[in-house]
Amino acid sequence: KRERKGPAKVQKEQRELPPEHAKFQEQIEEVTKQINALMEKQRECGGKIASKTTGKEEFYRKRDEMKARLDEFQATIERLEAEKEKVFQAISGQQNKAKEMKNATADMKKKIGFNTEAEIDMRIKEIEYQLHTSTLSLKEEKALIAEIGQLKGKKPMVGKYQTMAASSENYENAGLGPLKERQAKIKEDLDAAKAAKKAQTEQYRKLTSDRAAQVSDVKDIVEEKEKISAQINELMAKRTAIREEQSKNYREFVAKQQEQRAMRAEKVSELFCFARYAHGVFFYVEQEEKNQVMHNFKSTCDSQKKKK
């Protein structure tokens, strides 16, 4: 039995490259080297940005907490300011009312002319003594008697005046006292709230200023990174263009080779046809002439192989 042999392994021939291939490859390697260097710089920029923006979540958390406390302090201040204004209006109303009562009391006092009934009685006694001890005309006597009547009519008014004066004094003291105490307490709470807000504001400013100092040059680094990215994209486009030119050159080279092979194959075919024809003729010619023709044919074929 004959052993069945598998198909012989055909060794893959190394692809022939055009003469310009090495030049294109050098250009591609040079551009790739530049791209790798820029990518390394880009990674360094990314590392700097990451290191400078570290703690961003913690910063935002603290900032939001401080803003919430500032809002609380502001709400407290606004509430106390409104209450302060309300108490101020109440005090002003109370003082105006007390002033009106004092003015009414002063007018009554002016109208009466005496502070107490004892003062009126003293004046009446003086007039009566004058009437009994002095020589008076009838007109003067009538005037003094009329004055006594007026004085007696003012005696009930004295009690009313004293009541009004006491009420005025009590109204001012009793009404304004609690309001002024409340006003003082509001001022104390308001000052405390403003001081707390001021302290919190200072902490907030320090937090934001420290963060601003930390990320002060991040913008410049980001701009540098973007600039590097643009350069990388430009070089990648350049490398792509070189590769496309290299591929085009290779295709043209292969097409030219194929054209040359076709031309050589055509010539070989012509020679082969000639050889077949010559073989038929050789039967009738001398051996020496046959040998000369075959030598010429072999030389032509060898020449075609060398060109290939």
Coordinates of C-alpha atoms in Angstrom, one line a residue:
K1 CA 0.0 0.0 0.0
R2 CA 1.2 3.5 -0.8
E3 CA 1.4 5.9 2.1
R4 CA -0.9 8.8 1.7
K5 CA 1.0 12.0 2.1
G6 CA -0.6 15.2 3.2
P7 CA -0.3 18.3 1.2
A8 CA 3.2 19.7 1.3
K9 CA 3.5 22.8 3.5
V10 CA 4.2 25.8 1.4
Q11 CA 6.6 28.1 3.0
K12 CA 5.2 31.6 3.0
E13 CA 7.4 33.9 1.0
Q14 CA 8.5 37.1 2.7
R15 CA 6.6 40.0 1.3
E16 CA 8.7 42.3 -0.9
L17 CA 8.5 45.9 0.2
P18 CA 9.0 49.0 -1.9
P19 CA 12.2 51.0 -1.5
E20 CA 10.4 53.9 0.2
H21 CA 9.0 51.7 3.0
A22 CA 12.0 52.3 5.4
K23 CA 11.6 56.1 4.9
F24 CA 7.9 55.9 5.8
Q25 CA 8.6 53.6 8.7
E26 CA 11.2 56.0 10.2
Q27 CA 8.7 58.9 9.9
I28 CA 6.0 56.9 11.6
E29 CA 8.3 55.9 14.5
E30 CA 9.5 59.5 14.9
V31 CA 5.9 60.8 15.1
T32 CA 4.9 57.9 17.5
K33 CA 7.9 58.8 19.7
Q34 CA 6.6 62.4 19.9
I35 CA 3.1 61.2 20.7
N36 CA 4.3 58.9 23.5
A37 CA 6.3 61.8 25.0
L38 CA 3.3 64.1 24.9
M39 CA 1.1 61.4 26.4
E40 CA 3.6 61.1 29.3
K41 CA 3.3 64.9 29.9
Q42 CA -0.5 64.5 29.7
R43 CA -0.5 61.8 32.4
E44 CA 1.7 64.1 34.6
C45 CA -0.8 66.9 34.2
G46 CA -3.6 64.5 35.1
G47 CA -1.7 63.5 38.2
K48 CA -1.2 67.1 39.3
I49 CA -4.9 67.9 38.8
A50 CA -5.9 64.8 40.8
S51 CA -3.6 65.8 43.7
K52 CA -4.7 69.4 43.8
T53 CA -8.5 68.5 43.6
T54 CA -8.2 65.9 46.3
G55 CA -10.7 66.4 49.2
K56 CA -13.3 68.0 46.9
E57 CA -16.2 66.0 48.5
E58 CA -15.0 66.9 52.1
F59 CA -14.7 70.6 51.1
Y60 CA -18.2 70.6 49.6
R61 CA -19.6 68.9 52.7
K62 CA -18.0 71.4 55.1
R63 CA -19.0 74.3 52.9
D64 CA -22.7 73.2 52.8
E65 CA -22.7 72.7 56.6
M66 CA -21.3 76.2 57.2
K67 CA -23.8 77.8 54.7
A68 CA -26.7 76.0 56.5
R69 CA -25.5 77.4 59.9
L70 CA -25.1 80.9 58.3
D71 CA -28.7 80.7 57.0
E72 CA -29.9 79.7 60.5
F73 CA -28.0 82.6 62.1
Q74 CA -29.4 85.0 59.5
A75 CA -33.0 83.7 60.1
T76 CA -32.5 84.2 63.8
I77 CA -31.2 87.8 63.2
E78 CA -34.1 88.6 61.0
R79 CA -36.6 87.2 63.5
L80 CA -35.0 89.2 66.3
E81 CA -34.9 92.4 64.2
A82 CA -38.6 92.1 63.5
E83 CA -39.3 91.5 67.2
K84 CA -37.1 94.4 68.1
E85 CA -39.0 96.7 65.7
K86 CA -42.3 95.5 67.2
V87 CA -41.2 96.2 70.8
F88 CA -39.8 99.6 69.7
Q89 CA -43.2 100.5 68.2
A90 CA -44.9 99.3 71.4
I91 CA -42.5 101.4 73.5
S92 CA -43.1 104.4 71.3
G93 CA -46.8 104.0 71.6
Q94 CA -46.6 103.7 75.3
Q95 CA -44.4 106.8 75.6
N96 CA -46.7 108.8 73.4
K97 CA -49.7 107.7 75.5
A98 CA -47.8 108.6 78.8
K99 CA -46.9 112.0 77.3
E100 CA -50.5 112.7 76.4
M101 CA -51.5 111.8 80.0
K102 CA -48.8 114.1 81.4
N103 CA -49.8 116.9 79.2
A104 CA -53.4 116.5 80.2
T105 CA -52.3 116.4 83.9
A106 CA -50.2 119.5 83.4
D107 CA -53.1 121.4 81.7
M108 CA -55.4 120.5 84.6
K109 CA -52.7 121.6 87.1
K110 CA -52.3 124.9 85.3
K111 CA -56.1 125.3 85.2
I112 CA -56.5 124.6 89.0
G113 CA -53.4 126.5 90.0
F114 CA -52.9 124.4 93.2
N115 CA -51.5 121.0 93.9
T116 CA -53.6 120.1 97.0
E117 CA -56.9 121.0 98.7
A118 CA -54.8 122.2 101.6
E119 CA -53.3 124.9 99.4
I120 CA -56.8 125.9 98.3
D121 CA -58.0 126.0 102.0
M122 CA -55.0 128.1 102.9
R123 CA -55.8 130.6 100.1
I124 CA -59.5 130.7 101.2
K125 CA -58.4 131.5 104.8
E126 CA -56.1 134.3 103.5
I127 CA -59.0 135.9 101.6
E128 CA -61.4 135.6 104.6
Y129 CA -58.8 137.2 106.8
Q130 CA -58.4 140.0 104.3
L131 CA -62.1 140.5 104.2
H132 CA -62.3 140.8 108.0
T133 CA -59.3 142.9 108.6
S134 CA -58.9 145.1 105.6
T135 CA -60.9 148.1 104.4
L136 CA -62.1 147.2 101.0
S137 CA -64.3 148.7 98.4
L138 CA -67.4 147.0 97.4
K139 CA -65.9 145.9 94.1
E140 CA -62.9 144.5 95.8
E141 CA -64.9 142.7 98.4
K142 CA -67.1 141.1 95.6
A143 CA -64.0 140.0 93.8
L144 CA -62.6 138.3 96.8
I145 CA -65.9 136.6 97.6
A146 CA -66.1 135.4 94.0
E147 CA -62.6 134.1 94.2
I148 CA -63.5 132.1 97.3
G149 CA -66.4 130.5 95.3
Q150 CA -64.0 129.6 92.5
L151 CA -61.6 128.1 94.9
K152 CA -64.2 126.0 96.5
G153 CA -65.3 124.8 93.0
K154 CA -61.7 123.8 92.3
K155 CA -61.4 121.6 95.3
P156 CA -63.0 118.5 93.6
M157 CA -60.7 119.1 90.6
V158 CA -57.7 118.7 92.8
G159 CA -58.6 115.1 93.6
K160 CA -59.1 114.4 89.9
Y161 CA -55.8 116.0 89.1
Q162 CA -54.0 113.9 91.7
T163 CA -55.6 110.8 90.4
M164 CA -54.6 111.7 86.8
A165 CA -51.0 112.4 87.9
A166 CA -50.7 109.1 89.7
S167 CA -52.3 107.2 86.8
S168 CA -49.8 108.9 84.4
E169 CA -46.8 108.0 86.5
N170 CA -48.0 104.4 87.1
Y171 CA -48.9 104.0 83.4
E172 CA -45.4 105.0 82.3
N173 CA -43.6 102.9 84.9
A174 CA -45.8 99.8 84.7
G175 CA -46.2 99.8 80.8
L176 CA -42.6 100.7 79.8
G177 CA -40.8 98.5 82.3
P178 CA -41.6 95.1 80.8
L179 CA -41.2 96.4 77.3
K180 CA -37.8 97.8 78.0
E181 CA -36.7 94.6 79.7
R182 CA -37.8 92.7 76.6
Q183 CA -36.0 95.2 74.4
A184 CA -32.8 94.6 76.4
K185 CA -33.2 90.8 76.1
I186 CA -33.7 91.1 72.4
K187 CA -30.6 93.3 72.0
E188 CA -28.6 90.7 74.0
D189 CA -29.8 87.8 71.8
L190 CA -29.3 89.8 68.6
D191 CA -25.7 90.7 69.5
A192 CA -25.0 87.0 70.3
A193 CA -26.5 85.9 67.0
K194 CA -24.5 88.6 65.0
A195 CA -21.3 87.6 66.8
A196 CA -21.9 83.9 66.0
K197 CA -22.7 84.7 62.4
K198 CA -19.5 86.8 62.1
A199 CA -17.4 84.0 63.6
Q200 CA -19.0 81.5 61.2
T201 CA -18.5 83.8 58.3
E202 CA -14.8 84.0 59.1
Q203 CA -14.5 80.2 59.2
Y204 CA -16.4 80.0 55.8
R205 CA -14.1 82.6 54.2
K206 CA -11.0 80.7 55.5
L207 CA -12.3 77.4 54.2
T208 CA -13.0 78.9 50.7
S209 CA -9.7 80.8 50.6
D210 CA -7.7 77.7 51.5
R211 CA -9.5 75.8 48.8
A212 CA -8.9 78.5 46.3
A213 CA -5.2 78.6 47.2
Q214 CA -5.1 74.8 46.8
V215 CA -6.6 74.8 43.3
S216 CA -5.3 78.2 42.2
D217 CA -3.2 76.8 39.3
V218 CA -5.5 73.9 38.4
K219 CA -6.9 76.1 35.6
D220 CA -3.5 76.6 34.1
I221 CA -2.7 72.8 34.3
V222 CA -6.0 72.0 32.7
E223 CA -5.3 74.4 29.9
E224 CA -1.8 72.9 29.4
K225 CA -3.4 69.4 29.3
E226 CA -5.9 70.5 26.7
K227 CA -3.1 72.1 24.7
I228 CA -1.1 68.8 24.9
S229 CA -4.3 66.9 23.8
A230 CA -4.6 69.1 20.7
Q231 CA -0.9 68.5 19.9
I232 CA -1.4 64.7 20.3
N233 CA -4.5 64.8 18.0
E234 CA -2.5 66.7 15.4
L235 CA 0.4 64.2 15.5
M236 CA -2.0 61.3 15.3
A237 CA -3.6 62.8 12.2
K238 CA -0.1 63.3 10.8
R239 CA 0.8 59.7 11.5
T240 CA -2.4 58.5 9.9
A241 CA -1.6 60.5 6.8
I242 CA 1.9 59.0 6.6
R243 CA 0.5 55.5 7.0
E244 CA -2.1 56.2 4.2
E245 CA 0.7 57.5 2.0
Q246 CA 2.8 54.4 2.9
S247 CA -0.2 52.1 2.0
K248 CA -0.7 54.0 -1.3
N249 CA 3.0 53.6 -2.1
Y250 CA 2.9 49.9 -1.4
R251 CA -0.2 49.4 -3.5
E252 CA 1.4 51.3 -6.4
F253 CA 4.5 49.1 -5.9
V254 CA 2.5 45.9 -6.0
A255 CA 0.6 47.0 -9.0
K256 CA 3.8 47.8 -10.9
Q257 CA 5.2 44.4 -9.9
Q258 CA 2.1 42.7 -11.1
E259 CA 2.3 44.6 -14.4
Q260 CA 5.9 43.5 -14.8
R261 CA 5.1 39.9 -14.0
A262 CA 2.3 40.0 -16.6
M263 CA 4.7 41.3 -19.2
R264 CA 7.3 38.7 -18.4
A265 CA 4.7 36.0 -18.5
E266 CA 3.6 37.2 -21.9
K267 CA 7.2 37.0 -23.2
V268 CA 7.7 33.6 -21.7
S269 CA 4.5 32.4 -23.3
E270 CA 5.7 33.8 -26.7
L271 CA 9.0 32.0 -26.2
F272 CA 7.3 28.8 -25.3
C273 CA 5.2 29.0 -28.4
F274 CA 8.3 29.6 -30.4
A275 CA 10.0 26.7 -28.8
R276 CA 7.2 24.4 -29.7
Y277 CA 7.3 25.6 -33.2
A278 CA 11.1 25.3 -33.3
H279 CA 10.9 21.7 -32.0
G280 CA 8.8 20.8 -35.0
V281 CA 11.3 22.4 -37.4
F282 CA 14.4 20.9 -35.6
F283 CA 13.5 17.5 -36.8
Y284 CA 14.7 18.7 -40.3
V285 CA 17.8 20.7 -39.3
E286 CA 21.2 19.6 -38.3
Q287 CA 22.0 18.8 -34.7
E288 CA 24.4 21.7 -34.4
E289 CA 21.7 24.2 -35.4
K290 CA 19.3 22.6 -32.9
N291 CA 21.8 23.0 -30.1
Q292 CA 22.4 26.7 -31.0
V293 CA 18.6 27.5 -31.0
M294 CA 18.1 25.7 -27.6
H295 CA 21.1 27.6 -26.2
N296 CA 19.6 30.9 -27.3
F297 CA 16.2 29.9 -25.8
K298 CA 17.7 28.9 -22.5
S299 CA 19.7 32.2 -22.3
T300 CA 16.5 34.2 -22.9
C301 CA 14.6 32.3 -20.1
D302 CA 17.5 32.8 -17.6
S303 CA 17.5 36.5 -18.4
Q304 CA 13.8 36.8 -17.8
K305 CA 14.1 34.9 -14.4
K306 CA 16.9 37.3 -13.3
K307 CA 14.8 40.3 -14.1
K308 CA 11.9 38.8 -12.1

